[in-house]
């Protein structure tokens, strides 16, 4: 890996899509402020098409003067792009479904996707400074169609391609193989990986993506999100540092504080043994462990509590 991984937090967008989780504007500002203090470089701050309240919240977040880059999410429709533009957004992440199972569920086809790209991208490129493009359910898409889609998006000005494991079916080996193939085909492209945790492999999958050619990953605090959630921001950051030797300089105490804050306001209690920030993540009972821990906290722990 000859680049610094780019961390994107999407707690305010994909995290809030967790059933029953609704953040007030003050809570959104609180999350954003803590992420800004942590120096997370980019946040996906919402989906303008949800409605007027969401649009007003996004407009307010954009006007707070935070240091991170703010991106709004949109479906690949003119109306969604208009909603984002009217919020004052200058960066957008637009998304097409690319797997046959999702296209069929919408009554659409691969032909519809390719036919729609020129108009959508012309509108996006004309209204936003930065256009990222998502390949929704890329992990279940036909690989040749996925390449055709990426090629068209790059031709029309996409500056980053998000490869989404929308239902969390990938494993680290499959992620490695996919990014090896994509980065060989598109060697100058910035790829982002966005994977869900349905099979419990999201953290490992994001690490694999970054080690296999992806330059960015999108994560949520505590892995908050739909179904089994997303890859947890704090776990991926610590895995990079202690498993891959890539220290991005994020403050562990601020991460722990952020995790506790999101746990409280989301109402989603974390497992007590959750990696990194779980209440009992540094608890021991074995006498052998405890004896050695008194001499050296790292004897039975990967990092100092």
Coordinates of C-alpha atoms in Angstrom, one line a residue:
X1 CA 0.0 0.0 0.0
X2 CA 1.7 3.2 -1.2
X3 CA -1.0 5.6 -0.3
X4 CA -2.7 6.9 2.9
X5 CA -6.1 5.3 3.3
X6 CA -8.9 7.8 3.0
X7 CA -11.5 7.4 5.8
X8 CA -15.1 8.4 5.1
X9 CA -17.7 8.3 7.8
X10 CA -21.3 7.8 6.8
X11 CA -22.9 7.6 10.3
X12 CA -25.2 10.5 9.4
X13 CA -26.4 8.8 6.2
X14 CA -26.1 5.1 6.2
X15 CA -25.9 4.8 10.0
X16 CA -29.2 6.7 10.5
X17 CA -30.8 4.3 8.1
X18 CA -30.7 1.7 11.0
X19 CA -34.4 1.0 11.8
X20 CA -35.6 3.1 14.7
X21 CA -32.6 5.4 14.7
X22 CA -33.4 9.1 14.1
X23 CA -30.9 11.8 15.0
X24 CA -32.0 15.4 15.9
X25 CA -30.2 18.3 14.3
X26 CA -28.4 18.9 17.5
X27 CA -27.3 15.3 17.7
X28 CA -26.1 15.4 14.0
X29 CA -24.1 18.4 14.8
X30 CA -22.7 16.7 17.9
X31 CA -21.6 13.6 15.9
X32 CA -20.1 15.8 13.2
X33 CA -18.3 17.9 15.7
X34 CA -16.7 14.8 17.4
X35 CA -15.7 13.4 14.0
X36 CA -14.2 16.8 13.1
X37 CA -12.2 16.8 16.4
X38 CA -11.0 13.3 15.5
X39 CA -9.9 14.7 12.1
X40 CA -11.9 12.3 10.0
X41 CA -11.3 13.8 6.5
X42 CA -14.8 13.2 4.9
X43 CA -18.4 12.7 6.0
X44 CA -21.4 11.6 4.1
X45 CA -23.9 13.8 5.8
X46 CA -27.3 12.7 4.5
X47 CA -29.7 12.1 1.7
X48 CA -31.5 15.3 0.6
X49 CA -34.3 13.4 -1.2
X50 CA -35.7 12.2 2.1
X51 CA -37.5 15.5 2.6
X52 CA -37.4 19.1 3.7
X53 CA -36.3 18.4 7.2
X54 CA -33.3 16.4 6.0
X55 CA -32.5 19.1 3.5
X56 CA -32.6 21.8 6.2
X57 CA -30.3 19.7 8.4
X58 CA -27.8 19.2 5.6
X59 CA -27.8 22.9 4.8
X60 CA -27.2 23.6 8.5
X61 CA -24.3 21.0 8.7
X62 CA -22.7 22.5 5.6
X63 CA -22.8 26.0 7.2
X64 CA -21.1 24.9 10.5
X65 CA -17.6 25.5 9.2
X66 CA -16.3 22.0 9.8
X67 CA -12.9 21.0 8.4
X68 CA -14.0 17.7 6.8
X69 CA -15.3 17.4 3.3
X70 CA -19.1 17.0 3.2
X71 CA -20.8 14.7 0.6
X72 CA -24.5 14.2 0.1
X73 CA -25.9 10.9 -1.2
X74 CA -28.3 10.6 -4.1
X75 CA -30.0 8.0 -6.2
X76 CA -29.1 8.3 -9.8
X77 CA -32.1 10.5 -10.6
X78 CA -32.3 14.2 -11.7
X79 CA -34.7 14.9 -8.8
X80 CA -32.3 13.6 -6.2
X81 CA -29.5 15.6 -7.7
X82 CA -31.7 18.7 -7.7
X83 CA -32.4 18.1 -4.0
X84 CA -28.7 17.9 -3.2
X85 CA -27.9 21.0 -5.2
X86 CA -30.6 23.0 -3.6
X87 CA -29.1 22.2 -0.1
X88 CA -25.9 23.9 -1.2
X89 CA -24.0 20.6 -1.5
X90 CA -20.9 20.8 -3.7
X91 CA -20.0 17.1 -3.5
X92 CA -22.4 14.3 -4.3
X93 CA -22.2 10.5 -4.2
X94 CA -24.8 9.1 -6.7
X95 CA -25.6 5.5 -6.9
X96 CA -27.0 3.0 -9.5
X97 CA -28.0 -0.6 -8.7
X98 CA -25.7 -2.8 -10.8
X99 CA -26.7 -6.4 -9.9
X100 CA -29.5 -8.2 -11.9
X101 CA -31.3 -9.0 -8.7
X102 CA -31.7 -5.4 -7.7
X103 CA -32.4 -4.2 -11.2
X104 CA -35.1 -6.8 -11.6
X105 CA -36.7 -5.8 -8.3
X106 CA -37.0 -2.3 -9.7
X107 CA -38.3 -3.4 -13.0
X108 CA -35.1 -2.1 -14.7
X109 CA -32.3 -3.6 -16.7
X110 CA -28.6 -3.3 -17.5
X111 CA -29.6 -1.4 -20.7
X112 CA -31.5 1.1 -18.6
X113 CA -28.4 1.8 -16.5
X114 CA -26.1 2.4 -19.4
X115 CA -28.8 4.5 -21.2
X116 CA -29.2 6.7 -18.1
X117 CA -25.6 7.4 -17.4
X118 CA -24.9 10.3 -19.9
X119 CA -27.8 12.5 -18.7
X120 CA -27.3 11.8 -15.0
X121 CA -23.5 12.4 -15.2
X122 CA -23.9 15.6 -17.3
X123 CA -26.3 17.0 -14.7
X124 CA -24.0 15.9 -11.8
X125 CA -20.8 17.2 -13.3
X126 CA -22.5 20.5 -14.1
X127 CA -23.8 21.1 -10.6
X128 CA -21.1 19.6 -8.3
X129 CA -17.4 20.1 -7.8
X130 CA -16.9 16.4 -6.9
X131 CA -18.9 13.5 -8.2
X132 CA -18.4 10.1 -6.7
X133 CA -20.4 7.2 -8.2
X134 CA -21.6 4.1 -6.4
X135 CA -22.0 0.6 -7.8
X136 CA -24.8 -0.7 -5.6
X137 CA -24.7 -4.4 -4.9
X138 CA -21.5 -4.6 -6.9
X139 CA -20.5 -7.8 -5.0
X140 CA -23.4 -9.6 -6.8
X141 CA -23.0 -8.0 -10.1
X142 CA -21.7 -9.6 -13.3
X143 CA -18.1 -8.6 -13.4
X144 CA -18.0 -7.7 -17.1
X145 CA -21.1 -5.4 -16.7
X146 CA -19.5 -3.9 -13.6
X147 CA -16.4 -3.0 -15.6
X148 CA -18.6 -1.6 -18.4
X149 CA -20.4 0.6 -15.9
X150 CA -17.2 1.8 -14.3
X151 CA -15.7 2.6 -17.7
X152 CA -18.7 4.7 -18.7
X153 CA -18.8 6.5 -15.3
X154 CA -15.1 7.4 -15.6
X155 CA -15.7 8.6 -19.2
X156 CA -18.4 11.0 -18.0
X157 CA -16.3 12.5 -15.1
X158 CA -16.7 10.3 -12.0
X159 CA -13.8 11.1 -9.6
X160 CA -14.3 8.1 -7.3
X161 CA -16.0 4.7 -7.7
X162 CA -17.7 3.1 -4.7
X163 CA -17.8 -0.6 -4.8
X164 CA -20.6 -1.7 -2.5
X165 CA -21.1 -5.0 -0.8
X166 CA -24.7 -4.1 -0.2
X167 CA -25.8 -7.2 1.6
X168 CA -22.5 -8.2 3.2
X169 CA -21.9 -11.5 1.3
X170 CA -18.2 -11.0 0.5
X171 CA -15.2 -12.4 2.4
X172 CA -11.6 -11.0 2.5
X173 CA -10.4 -13.3 -0.2
X174 CA -13.2 -12.4 -2.6
X175 CA -12.6 -8.7 -1.8
X176 CA -8.9 -9.1 -2.6
X177 CA -9.7 -10.8 -5.9
X178 CA -12.3 -8.2 -6.9
X179 CA -10.0 -5.2 -6.3
X180 CA -7.1 -6.9 -7.9
X181 CA -9.2 -7.3 -11.1
X182 CA -10.6 -3.8 -10.9
X183 CA -7.4 -2.0 -10.2
X184 CA -5.7 -3.9 -13.0
X185 CA -8.4 -2.8 -15.4
X186 CA -8.6 0.8 -14.1
X187 CA -5.1 1.5 -12.6
X188 CA -5.6 5.3 -12.2
X189 CA -9.0 5.1 -10.5
X190 CA -9.8 6.0 -6.9
X191 CA -11.8 3.1 -5.6
X192 CA -13.8 3.2 -2.3
X193 CA -15.2 0.1 -0.6
X194 CA -18.5 0.2 1.3
X195 CA -19.4 -3.2 2.8
X196 CA -22.1 -4.4 5.2
X197 CA -21.7 -6.8 8.1
X198 CA -24.4 -9.4 7.5
X199 CA -21.9 -12.3 7.9
X200 CA -19.6 -10.6 10.4
X201 CA -16.8 -9.9 8.0
X202 CA -17.1 -6.1 7.4
X203 CA -14.0 -5.0 9.3
X204 CA -11.8 -7.7 7.7
X205 CA -13.3 -7.0 4.2
X206 CA -12.5 -3.3 4.5
X207 CA -8.9 -4.1 5.6
X208 CA -8.6 -6.4 2.6
X209 CA -10.0 -3.8 0.2
X210 CA -7.4 -1.2 1.4
X211 CA -4.6 -3.8 1.0
X212 CA -5.8 -4.8 -2.5
X213 CA -6.1 -1.4 -4.2
X214 CA -9.0 0.5 -2.7
X215 CA -7.9 4.0 -1.7
X216 CA -10.9 4.8 0.5
X217 CA -13.4 3.1 2.8
X218 CA -16.8 4.3 4.2
X219 CA -17.6 3.3 7.7
X220 CA -20.0 4.1 10.6
X221 CA -19.5 4.7 14.3
X222 CA -20.2 1.4 16.1
X223 CA -21.0 -0.2 12.8
X224 CA -24.5 1.5 13.0
X225 CA -26.7 0.7 10.0
X226 CA -29.4 -1.4 8.4
X227 CA -29.7 -5.1 9.3
X228 CA -26.3 -6.2 10.9
X229 CA -24.9 -2.8 10.2
X230 CA -21.8 -1.4 8.5
X231 CA -18.1 -1.8 9.2
X232 CA -17.3 0.0 12.5
X233 CA -15.1 3.1 12.1
X234 CA -13.2 2.4 15.3
X235 CA -12.5 -1.2 14.5
X236 CA -11.2 -0.5 11.0
X237 CA -9.0 2.3 12.3
X238 CA -7.6 0.1 15.1
X239 CA -7.2 -2.9 12.7
X240 CA -5.2 -0.7 10.3
X241 CA -2.9 0.3 13.2
X242 CA -2.4 -2.9 15.1
X243 CA -2.9 -5.5 12.4
X244 CA -1.5 -3.8 9.4
X245 CA 0.9 -1.3 11.0
X246 CA -0.8 1.7 9.4
X247 CA -1.2 4.4 12.0
X248 CA -3.5 7.2 10.7
X249 CA -2.9 9.2 13.9
X250 CA -6.5 9.1 15.2
X251 CA -6.9 9.6 19.0
X252 CA -8.1 6.4 20.6
X253 CA -9.7 8.3 23.6
X254 CA -11.7 10.5 21.2
X255 CA -12.8 7.4 19.3
X256 CA -14.0 5.8 22.5
X257 CA -15.9 9.0 23.5
X258 CA -17.5 9.2 20.0
X259 CA -18.5 5.5 20.3
X260 CA -20.2 6.1 23.6
X261 CA -21.9 9.2 22.4
X262 CA -23.4 7.5 19.3
X263 CA -24.4 4.5 21.4
X264 CA -26.3 6.8 23.8
X265 CA -28.1 8.9 21.2
X266 CA -28.9 6.0 18.8
X267 CA -30.3 3.8 21.5
X268 CA -28.4 0.9 20.1
X269 CA -26.6 -0.8 23.0
X270 CA -23.3 -2.3 21.9
X271 CA -22.3 -5.9 22.9
X272 CA -20.2 -5.8 26.1
X273 CA -17.5 -7.7 24.4
X274 CA -17.5 -5.6 21.2
X275 CA -14.0 -5.2 19.8
X276 CA -12.1 -2.0 20.7
X277 CA -14.9 -0.1 22.5
X278 CA -16.9 -2.8 24.2
X279 CA -17.5 -2.3 28.0
X280 CA -15.7 -5.6 28.7
X281 CA -13.3 -5.6 25.8
X282 CA -10.4 -5.5 28.3
X283 CA -11.8 -7.7 31.0
X284 CA -10.0 -10.9 32.1
X285 CA -10.7 -13.8 34.5
X286 CA -8.0 -16.3 33.9
X287 CA -5.3 -16.2 36.6
X288 CA -2.6 -16.8 34.0
X289 CA -3.8 -13.7 32.2
X290 CA -4.2 -11.5 35.2
X291 CA -0.7 -12.4 36.6
X292 CA 1.0 -11.4 33.4
X293 CA -1.2 -8.3 32.8
X294 CA 0.1 -6.9 36.1
X295 CA 3.6 -7.0 34.7
X296 CA 2.8 -5.9 31.2
X297 CA -0.7 -4.7 29.9
X298 CA 0.2 -5.9 26.5
X299 CA 0.9 -9.5 27.5
X300 CA -2.7 -10.5 26.9
X301 CA -4.1 -7.5 25.0
X302 CA -3.3 -6.1 21.5
X303 CA -3.1 -2.5 22.7
X304 CA -3.1 -0.6 26.0
X305 CA -6.7 0.0 27.3

